[in-house]
Amino acid sequence: MKSFFNKQHQKLIADPLGDQNPITIQVLGICSALAITTQLENALVMTLAVIFVMTSASSIISLLRNHVPNRIRIIVQLLVVASLVALVDQILKAFLPDASEQLSVFIGLIITNCIIMGRLEAFAMGNKLYESFLDALGNAFGYGWILVAVAFVRELFGSGKLMGYDIPGFSYLYQMGYMNNNLMILPPMALVVVGVIIWIQRSRNTDLVEEN
Amino acid sequence: MKLMRNILDRIKPHFEENGTLHKLYPAYDAFETFLFVPNHTTSSGTHIKDSVDLKRTMVIVIIALIPCLIFGMWNTGYQYFSQLTPDMNGYKDSYTLFDSFIYGFWKFIPLIIVSYAVGLAVEFAFAVNRKHQVNEGYLVSGMLIPLTMPIDVPLWMLALSVIFAVVVGKEVFGGTGMNILNPALTARAFIFFAYPTKMSGDKVWVSSAESIDGITGETALGQLASMVDINPTSQNIINKFGQFSSDGVYSLYNSFMGFVPGSVGETSVIAILIGAAILIFTGIGSVRIIFSMFIGGLLMSYIFNIFAPESNLFMSLNPFHQLCIGSFMFGMVFMATDPVSAAQTNTGKVVYGFLCGVLSILIRVFNPAYPEGVMVAILFMNVMAPLIDHYVIEANINRRKKRLQMKLLKS
């Protein structure tokens, strides 16, 4: 009898966090990773939204997979994702109006997040409910932890805050002449930070380096 | 020299295989090859053989930078002393040429020390970690970086920008010879965007302007940009015009000689031209890049002259004057000619230099937020250089193919 959480299931969760990370290895979902990571709070909200949309969409598509005609499968996937995103958008507007305001168009753009469509097409269309759910969860977390890591660095050095709160020791630093780094707020630095993460990851695991 | 040789020979066993300090061999190797011509032979492939190796090349660039360096030190003191009045702290009644130089010397030395110490530390760390030789490239970058900074830049900012330039600008791509961007300009761009308050305005270009009220100094470009910026009154415009006329602060003569506020190395065109002569004479700086960039800048300034409205001094400035202000000349001679990040083919160098010149003036005039267009223009062209080379090579291949076809047809 198969165990509830065997090796294969662990792999589904663990791979996207590390060696199959959607952002650093597959370089998907970059646009939102660069756009909304100036503040940690935004990154967290975005991560939660993507986790919800991805796990639900994968589960639903996985349930429907034997009933969807092959020729219209992309349309069905889009419909499912779009309605979930509309749901998330409304919930955010109702309960987190500030975050919703700041994330603005990027919540709507979750629909076009390549990771979601990619996992639906590559995994959920051919696998059972539970596996699809785990795969979606792993990928959403893989996307999320990069987002949070980048946002952490950018908010800490860019505005000297975390989650919008001042950091206790920083006032002494300011007196000593420390200044916030404006470049961290600008989009190019998000690319550099993601690039540095990719660099560290590939130098630790040289199997990931592409052949020329 | 004999003494150095003896010392090096004595400590060498420690760094060789089985020695206690073998891990630090790259550091030892760097010192040895810096002081003495190495006796290594190339281990693989075919190489062009030349008596001038990378370290010697770099040293010549450093020599070419010395006029800028000395003038920059003197100018730092000159700008400072000439603004002091009796009620200011540290007032000096009559200051000599030498006083100015000594003042500037002590102001500037910490920048050089920090730049080299931090930069070489990062280089050594990477060399030890990756087990290759220490790259020589930083010898020049370490001198160029402080020369492009305002004299009062905080040392920790300088250190940070140096780390950024060496790590993200160079080591990420594999070290000296592999970088896409010019490391010195990367450092300047980093600090320019990261800490704009320390890199623009009228309080940073003259020494101690921040701590002593009454000392101010704006660069010529900042002055011109502020005119475009704030919707000026007509009186204001006339004042500004006066500053750029022949008896103003930013006259052509002052800009050419370098008696104006600005980054340490950029102000004096004459010192830069001496450096350019050394680089061209020794064949280390590309003549093609320098001249085509000069012509590109000149041409763009002439075009602006033709279309300039009456009130826009930025556009109607005399083209030669336009090239003498800001760091156009410095960028042209020392930054654009960087052999790694510039175009490699001869035709490519001409195109690259020309576009550098055109873009520098274009960005400077049309984007008052970034008056230092030279920096952005050269970085942009650094990125484009491989593309230019690609098309030059493709064109060459096609030309030769056609020639071959013609020959085949004839025979």
Coordinates of N, CA and C in Angstrom, one line a residue, chain B residues 210-374:
Chain B
E210 N 29.5 70.9 2.9 CA 28.4 70.4 3.7 C 28.5 71.0 5.1
S211 N 29.8 71.0 5.6 CA 29.9 71.4 7.0 C 30.1 72.9 7.2
I212 N 30.6 73.6 6.2 CA 30.8 75.1 6.3 C 29.7 75.8 5.4
D213 N 28.9 76.6 6.1 CA 28.0 77.4 5.3 C 28.7 78.4 4.4
G214 N 28.1 78.6 3.3 CA 28.7 79.6 2.4 C 29.6 79.1 1.3
I215 N 30.0 77.9 1.5 CA 30.8 77.3 0.4 C 29.9 76.5 -0.4
T216 N 29.8 76.8 -1.7 CA 29.0 76.1 -2.6 C 29.7 75.9 -3.9
G217 N 29.3 75.0 -4.7 CA 29.9 74.8 -6.0 C 29.1 73.8 -6.8
E218 N 28.6 74.3 -7.8 CA 27.8 73.4 -8.7 C 28.6 73.1 -9.9
T219 N 28.5 71.9 -10.4 CA 29.2 71.6 -11.7 C 28.5 72.4 -12.8
A220 N 29.2 72.6 -13.9 CA 28.6 73.3 -15.0 C 27.4 72.6 -15.5
L221 N 27.4 71.3 -15.5 CA 26.2 70.5 -16.0 C 25.0 70.7 -15.1
G222 N 25.3 70.7 -13.8 CA 24.2 70.9 -12.8 C 23.6 72.2 -13.0
Q223 N 24.5 73.2 -13.2 CA 24.0 74.6 -13.4 C 23.1 74.7 -14.6
L224 N 23.5 74.0 -15.7 CA 22.7 74.1 -16.9 C 21.4 73.3 -16.8
A225 N 21.5 72.2 -16.1 CA 20.3 71.3 -15.9 C 19.3 72.1 -15.0
S226 N 19.7 72.8 -14.0 CA 18.8 73.5 -13.1 C 18.0 74.5 -13.9
M227 N 18.6 75.0 -14.9 CA 18.0 76.0 -15.8 C 16.8 75.4 -16.5
V228 N 17.0 74.2 -17.0 CA 15.9 73.6 -17.7 C 14.8 73.1 -16.7
D229 N 15.3 72.8 -15.5 CA 14.5 72.2 -14.5 C 13.3 73.1 -13.9
I230 N 13.7 74.3 -13.6 CA 12.7 75.0 -12.7 C 12.0 76.1 -13.4
N231 N 11.9 76.1 -14.7 CA 11.1 77.1 -15.4 C 11.6 78.5 -15.0
P232 N 12.8 78.9 -15.4 CA 13.5 80.0 -14.8 C 12.9 81.4 -15.3
T233 N 13.2 82.4 -14.5 CA 12.9 83.7 -14.9 C 13.9 84.2 -15.9
S234 N 13.6 85.3 -16.6 CA 14.5 85.8 -17.6 C 15.8 86.3 -17.0
Q235 N 15.7 86.9 -15.8 CA 16.9 87.4 -15.1 C 17.8 86.2 -14.8
N236 N 17.2 85.2 -14.3 CA 18.0 84.0 -14.0 C 18.7 83.5 -15.2
I237 N 18.1 83.5 -16.3 CA 18.7 83.0 -17.6 C 19.9 83.8 -17.9
I238 N 19.7 85.2 -17.8 CA 20.8 86.0 -18.1 C 22.0 85.8 -17.2
N239 N 21.7 85.6 -15.9 CA 22.8 85.3 -15.0 C 23.5 84.0 -15.4
K240 N 22.8 83.0 -15.8 CA 23.4 81.7 -16.1 C 24.2 81.9 -17.4
F241 N 23.7 82.7 -18.4 CA 24.4 82.9 -19.6 C 25.8 83.6 -19.2
G242 N 25.7 84.5 -18.3 CA 26.9 85.2 -17.9 C 28.0 84.2 -17.4
Q243 N 27.5 83.2 -16.6 CA 28.5 82.3 -16.0 C 29.2 81.5 -17.1
F244 N 28.6 81.4 -18.3 CA 29.2 80.6 -19.3 C 29.9 81.4 -20.4
S245 N 29.8 82.8 -20.2 CA 30.5 83.7 -21.2 C 32.0 83.7 -20.8
S246 N 32.8 84.4 -21.6 CA 34.2 84.3 -21.5 C 34.8 84.8 -20.1
D247 N 34.1 85.6 -19.4 CA 34.6 86.0 -18.1 C 33.8 85.4 -16.9
G248 N 33.0 84.4 -17.2 CA 32.2 83.7 -16.1 C 33.0 82.6 -15.5
V249 N 32.3 82.0 -14.5 CA 33.0 80.9 -13.8 C 33.2 79.7 -14.7
Y250 N 32.3 79.4 -15.5 CA 32.4 78.2 -16.4 C 32.8 78.6 -17.8
S251 N 33.6 79.6 -17.9 CA 34.0 80.0 -19.3 C 34.8 78.8 -19.9
L252 N 34.9 79.0 -21.3 CA 35.6 77.9 -22.0 C 37.0 77.7 -21.5
Y253 N 37.7 78.8 -21.1 CA 39.1 78.7 -20.6 C 39.1 78.0 -19.3
N254 N 38.2 78.4 -18.4 CA 38.2 77.7 -17.1 C 37.8 76.2 -17.2
S255 N 36.9 75.9 -18.1 CA 36.5 74.5 -18.3 C 37.6 73.7 -18.9
F256 N 38.4 74.4 -19.8 CA 39.4 73.6 -20.5 C 40.6 73.4 -19.5
M257 N 40.9 74.4 -18.7 CA 42.0 74.3 -17.8 C 41.6 73.4 -16.6
G258 N 40.3 73.5 -16.2 CA 39.8 72.7 -15.1 C 39.6 73.5 -13.8
F259 N 39.5 74.8 -13.8 CA 39.4 75.5 -12.6 C 37.9 75.6 -12.2
V260 N 37.2 74.5 -12.2 CA 35.7 74.5 -11.9 C 35.5 73.4 -10.9
P261 N 34.4 73.4 -10.2 CA 34.0 72.3 -9.3 C 33.6 71.1 -10.1
G262 N 33.8 69.9 -9.6 CA 33.4 68.7 -10.3 C 34.1 67.5 -9.6
S263 N 33.9 66.3 -10.2 CA 34.5 65.2 -9.7 C 36.0 65.4 -9.8
V264 N 36.8 64.6 -9.0 CA 38.2 64.9 -8.8 C 39.0 64.9 -10.2
G265 N 38.8 63.9 -10.9 CA 39.6 63.8 -12.1 C 39.1 64.4 -13.4
E266 N 37.8 64.8 -13.4 CA 37.2 65.1 -14.6 C 37.4 66.5 -15.1
T267 N 37.8 67.4 -14.2 CA 37.6 68.9 -14.5 C 38.6 69.3 -15.6
S268 N 39.8 68.9 -15.5 CA 40.8 69.5 -16.4 C 41.0 68.8 -17.7
V269 N 40.6 69.5 -18.8 CA 40.7 68.8 -20.1 C 42.1 68.7 -20.5
I270 N 42.9 69.7 -20.1 CA 44.3 69.6 -20.5 C 45.1 68.4 -19.9
A271 N 44.8 68.2 -18.6 CA 45.4 67.0 -18.0 C 44.9 65.7 -18.6
I272 N 43.7 65.7 -19.0 CA 43.1 64.5 -19.6 C 43.8 64.3 -21.0
L273 N 44.0 65.4 -21.7 CA 44.6 65.3 -23.0 C 46.1 64.8 -22.9
I274 N 46.8 65.2 -21.8 CA 48.1 64.6 -21.6 C 48.0 63.1 -21.5
G275 N 47.0 62.7 -20.7 CA 46.8 61.2 -20.5 C 46.5 60.6 -21.8
A276 N 45.6 61.2 -22.6 CA 45.2 60.7 -23.9 C 46.5 60.5 -24.8
A277 N 47.4 61.5 -24.7 CA 48.6 61.4 -25.6 C 49.4 60.2 -25.2
I278 N 49.5 60.0 -23.8 CA 50.3 58.8 -23.4 C 49.6 57.5 -23.9
L279 N 48.3 57.4 -23.7 CA 47.6 56.2 -24.1 C 47.7 55.9 -25.6
I280 N 47.6 57.0 -26.4 CA 47.6 56.8 -27.8 C 49.1 56.5 -28.3
F281 N 50.0 57.2 -27.7 CA 51.4 57.0 -28.1 C 51.9 55.5 -27.8
T282 N 51.4 55.0 -26.6 CA 51.8 53.6 -26.3 C 50.9 52.6 -26.9
G283 N 49.9 53.1 -27.6 CA 49.0 52.1 -28.3 C 48.1 51.4 -27.4
I284 N 47.9 51.9 -26.2 CA 47.0 51.1 -25.2 C 45.6 51.6 -25.3
G285 N 45.4 52.9 -25.5 CA 44.0 53.4 -25.7 C 43.8 53.4 -27.2
S286 N 42.5 53.1 -27.6 CA 42.2 53.0 -29.0 C 42.0 54.4 -29.6
V287 N 42.8 54.8 -30.6 CA 42.7 56.1 -31.2 C 41.3 56.2 -31.9
R288 N 40.9 55.0 -32.4 CA 39.6 55.1 -33.2 C 38.4 55.5 -32.2
I289 N 38.4 54.9 -31.0 CA 37.3 55.2 -30.1 C 37.4 56.6 -29.7
I290 N 38.6 57.1 -29.3 CA 38.7 58.4 -28.8 C 38.3 59.4 -29.8
F291 N 38.8 59.3 -31.1 CA 38.5 60.3 -32.1 C 37.0 60.2 -32.5
S292 N 36.5 59.0 -32.7 CA 35.1 58.9 -33.2 C 34.2 59.4 -32.1
M293 N 34.5 59.2 -30.8 CA 33.6 59.7 -29.8 C 33.7 61.2 -29.8
F294 N 34.9 61.7 -29.9 CA 35.0 63.2 -30.0 C 34.1 63.8 -31.1
I295 N 34.3 63.1 -32.3 CA 33.5 63.7 -33.4 C 32.0 63.5 -33.2
G296 N 31.6 62.3 -32.6 CA 30.2 62.1 -32.4 C 29.6 63.2 -31.5
G297 N 30.4 63.5 -30.4 CA 29.9 64.5 -29.5 C 29.8 65.9 -30.1
L298 N 30.9 66.2 -30.9 CA 30.9 67.5 -31.6 C 29.7 67.6 -32.5
L299 N 29.5 66.6 -33.3 CA 28.4 66.6 -34.3 C 27.1 66.8 -33.6
M300 N 26.9 66.1 -32.6 CA 25.6 66.2 -31.9 C 25.4 67.6 -31.3
S301 N 26.5 68.2 -30.8 CA 26.4 69.5 -30.2 C 26.1 70.5 -31.4
Y302 N 26.7 70.3 -32.5 CA 26.4 71.2 -33.7 C 24.9 71.1 -34.1
I303 N 24.4 69.9 -34.1 CA 23.0 69.7 -34.5 C 22.1 70.4 -33.5
F304 N 22.5 70.3 -32.2 CA 21.7 71.0 -31.2 C 21.8 72.5 -31.4
N305 N 23.0 73.0 -31.7 CA 23.2 74.4 -32.0 C 22.2 74.9 -33.0
I306 N 22.0 74.1 -34.1 CA 21.2 74.6 -35.2 C 19.7 74.7 -34.8
F307 N 19.3 73.8 -33.9 CA 17.9 73.8 -33.6 C 17.6 74.5 -32.2
A308 N 18.6 75.0 -31.6 CA 18.4 75.5 -30.2 C 17.5 76.7 -30.2
P309 N 16.5 76.7 -29.3 CA 15.8 77.9 -29.1 C 16.6 79.0 -28.3
E310 N 16.2 80.2 -28.4 CA 17.0 81.3 -27.8 C 17.4 81.1 -26.3
S311 N 16.4 80.6 -25.6 CA 16.6 80.6 -24.1 C 17.3 79.3 -23.6
N312 N 17.5 78.3 -24.5 CA 18.0 77.1 -24.0 C 19.5 77.1 -24.2
L313 N 20.2 77.5 -23.1 CA 21.7 77.5 -23.2 C 22.3 76.2 -23.3
F314 N 21.6 75.2 -22.8 CA 22.2 73.8 -22.9 C 22.4 73.4 -24.3
M315 N 21.4 73.8 -25.2 CA 21.5 73.4 -26.6 C 22.4 74.3 -27.4
S316 N 22.4 75.6 -27.0 CA 23.1 76.6 -27.8 C 24.5 76.8 -27.4
L317 N 25.0 76.0 -26.5 CA 26.4 76.1 -26.0 C 27.3 75.8 -27.2
N318 N 28.4 76.5 -27.3 CA 29.5 76.3 -28.3 C 29.9 74.8 -28.2
P319 N 29.9 74.0 -29.3 CA 30.2 72.6 -29.2 C 31.5 72.3 -28.5
F320 N 32.5 73.0 -28.7 CA 33.8 72.7 -28.0 C 33.6 72.9 -26.5
H321 N 32.9 74.0 -26.2 CA 32.6 74.2 -24.8 C 31.8 73.1 -24.2
Q322 N 30.8 72.7 -24.9 CA 29.9 71.6 -24.5 C 30.8 70.3 -24.2
L323 N 31.8 70.0 -25.0 CA 32.6 68.8 -24.7 C 33.5 69.0 -23.6
C324 N 33.9 70.3 -23.3 CA 34.8 70.5 -22.2 C 34.2 70.5 -20.8
I325 N 32.9 70.7 -20.7 CA 32.3 70.6 -19.4 C 31.9 69.2 -19.1
G326 N 31.7 69.0 -17.8 CA 31.3 67.6 -17.3 C 32.4 66.7 -17.5
S327 N 32.1 65.4 -17.6 CA 33.1 64.4 -17.7 C 33.2 63.8 -19.1
F328 N 32.8 64.5 -20.1 CA 32.8 63.9 -21.4 C 34.2 63.5 -21.8
M329 N 35.2 64.4 -21.6 CA 36.6 64.1 -22.0 C 37.1 62.9 -21.2
F330 N 36.9 62.9 -19.9 CA 37.4 61.9 -19.0 C 36.8 60.5 -19.4
G331 N 35.5 60.5 -19.7 CA 34.9 59.3 -20.1 C 35.4 58.8 -21.5
M332 N 35.6 59.8 -22.4 CA 36.1 59.5 -23.7 C 37.5 58.8 -23.6
V333 N 38.4 59.4 -22.8 CA 39.8 58.9 -22.9 C 40.0 57.6 -22.0
F334 N 39.3 57.6 -20.8 CA 39.6 56.5 -19.9 C 38.5 55.5 -19.7
M335 N 37.3 55.8 -20.0 CA 36.2 54.9 -19.8 C 35.8 54.2 -21.1
A336 N 35.6 54.9 -22.1 CA 35.1 54.3 -23.4 C 36.2 53.4 -24.0
T337 N 37.5 53.7 -23.7 CA 38.5 52.9 -24.3 C 38.9 51.6 -23.6
D338 N 38.2 51.3 -22.5 CA 38.4 50.1 -21.8 C 38.4 48.9 -22.8
P339 N 39.5 48.2 -22.9 CA 39.6 47.2 -24.0 C 38.7 46.0 -23.9
V340 N 38.2 45.8 -22.6 CA 37.3 44.6 -22.5 C 35.9 44.9 -22.9
S341 N 35.4 46.1 -22.4 CA 33.9 46.3 -22.6 C 33.6 47.1 -23.9
A342 N 34.7 47.6 -24.5 CA 34.4 48.3 -25.8 C 34.3 47.3 -26.9
A343 N 33.9 47.8 -28.1 CA 33.9 46.9 -29.3 C 35.3 46.4 -29.6
Q344 N 35.4 45.3 -30.3 CA 36.7 44.7 -30.5 C 37.2 44.9 -31.9
T345 N 36.3 44.9 -32.9 CA 36.7 45.1 -34.3 C 37.0 46.6 -34.6
N346 N 37.8 46.8 -35.6 CA 38.2 48.2 -35.9 C 37.0 49.0 -36.3
T347 N 36.2 48.5 -37.3 CA 35.0 49.2 -37.7 C 34.1 49.4 -36.5
G348 N 34.0 48.3 -35.7 CA 33.1 48.4 -34.6 C 33.5 49.5 -33.6
K349 N 34.8 49.6 -33.4 CA 35.3 50.7 -32.5 C 34.9 52.1 -32.9
V350 N 34.9 52.3 -34.3 CA 34.5 53.6 -34.8 C 33.0 53.8 -34.5
V351 N 32.2 52.8 -34.8 CA 30.8 53.0 -34.6 C 30.5 53.1 -33.1
Y352 N 31.1 52.3 -32.3 CA 30.9 52.3 -30.9 C 31.3 53.7 -30.3
G353 N 32.4 54.2 -30.6 CA 32.9 55.5 -30.1 C 31.9 56.6 -30.6
F354 N 31.5 56.6 -31.9 CA 30.7 57.6 -32.4 C 29.4 57.7 -31.7
L355 N 28.8 56.5 -31.5 CA 27.5 56.4 -30.8 C 27.6 56.9 -29.3
C356 N 28.7 56.5 -28.7 CA 29.0 57.0 -27.3 C 28.9 58.5 -27.3
G357 N 29.6 59.1 -28.2 CA 29.6 60.6 -28.2 C 28.2 61.2 -28.4
V358 N 27.5 60.6 -29.4 CA 26.2 61.2 -29.8 C 25.3 61.0 -28.6
L359 N 25.3 59.8 -28.0 CA 24.3 59.5 -26.9 C 24.7 60.4 -25.6
S360 N 26.0 60.6 -25.4 CA 26.4 61.3 -24.2 C 25.7 62.7 -24.3
I361 N 25.9 63.4 -25.4 CA 25.3 64.7 -25.5 C 23.8 64.7 -25.5
L362 N 23.3 63.7 -26.1 CA 21.8 63.6 -26.2 C 21.2 63.5 -24.8
I363 N 21.7 62.5 -24.1 CA 21.2 62.3 -22.7 C 21.4 63.5 -21.8
R364 N 22.6 64.1 -21.9 CA 22.9 65.2 -21.1 C 21.9 66.4 -21.4
V365 N 21.6 66.6 -22.6 CA 20.8 67.8 -22.9 C 19.3 67.5 -22.7
F366 N 18.9 66.3 -23.0 CA 17.4 66.1 -23.0 C 16.9 65.5 -21.7
N367 N 17.8 65.0 -20.8 CA 17.4 64.5 -19.5 C 18.1 65.2 -18.4
P368 N 17.5 66.3 -18.0 CA 18.1 67.1 -16.9 C 18.3 66.3 -15.6
A369 N 17.5 65.2 -15.4 CA 17.6 64.5 -14.2 C 19.0 63.8 -14.1
Y370 N 19.5 63.4 -15.3 CA 20.8 62.7 -15.4 C 21.8 63.6 -16.1
P371 N 22.2 64.7 -15.6 CA 23.1 65.6 -16.3 C 24.4 64.9 -16.8
E372 N 24.8 63.8 -16.0 CA 26.0 63.1 -16.4 C 25.7 62.1 -17.4
G373 N 25.4 62.5 -18.6 CA 24.9 61.6 -19.7 C 26.1 60.6 -20.1
V374 N 27.3 61.1 -19.9 CA 28.4 60.3 -20.4 C 28.4 58.9 -19.8

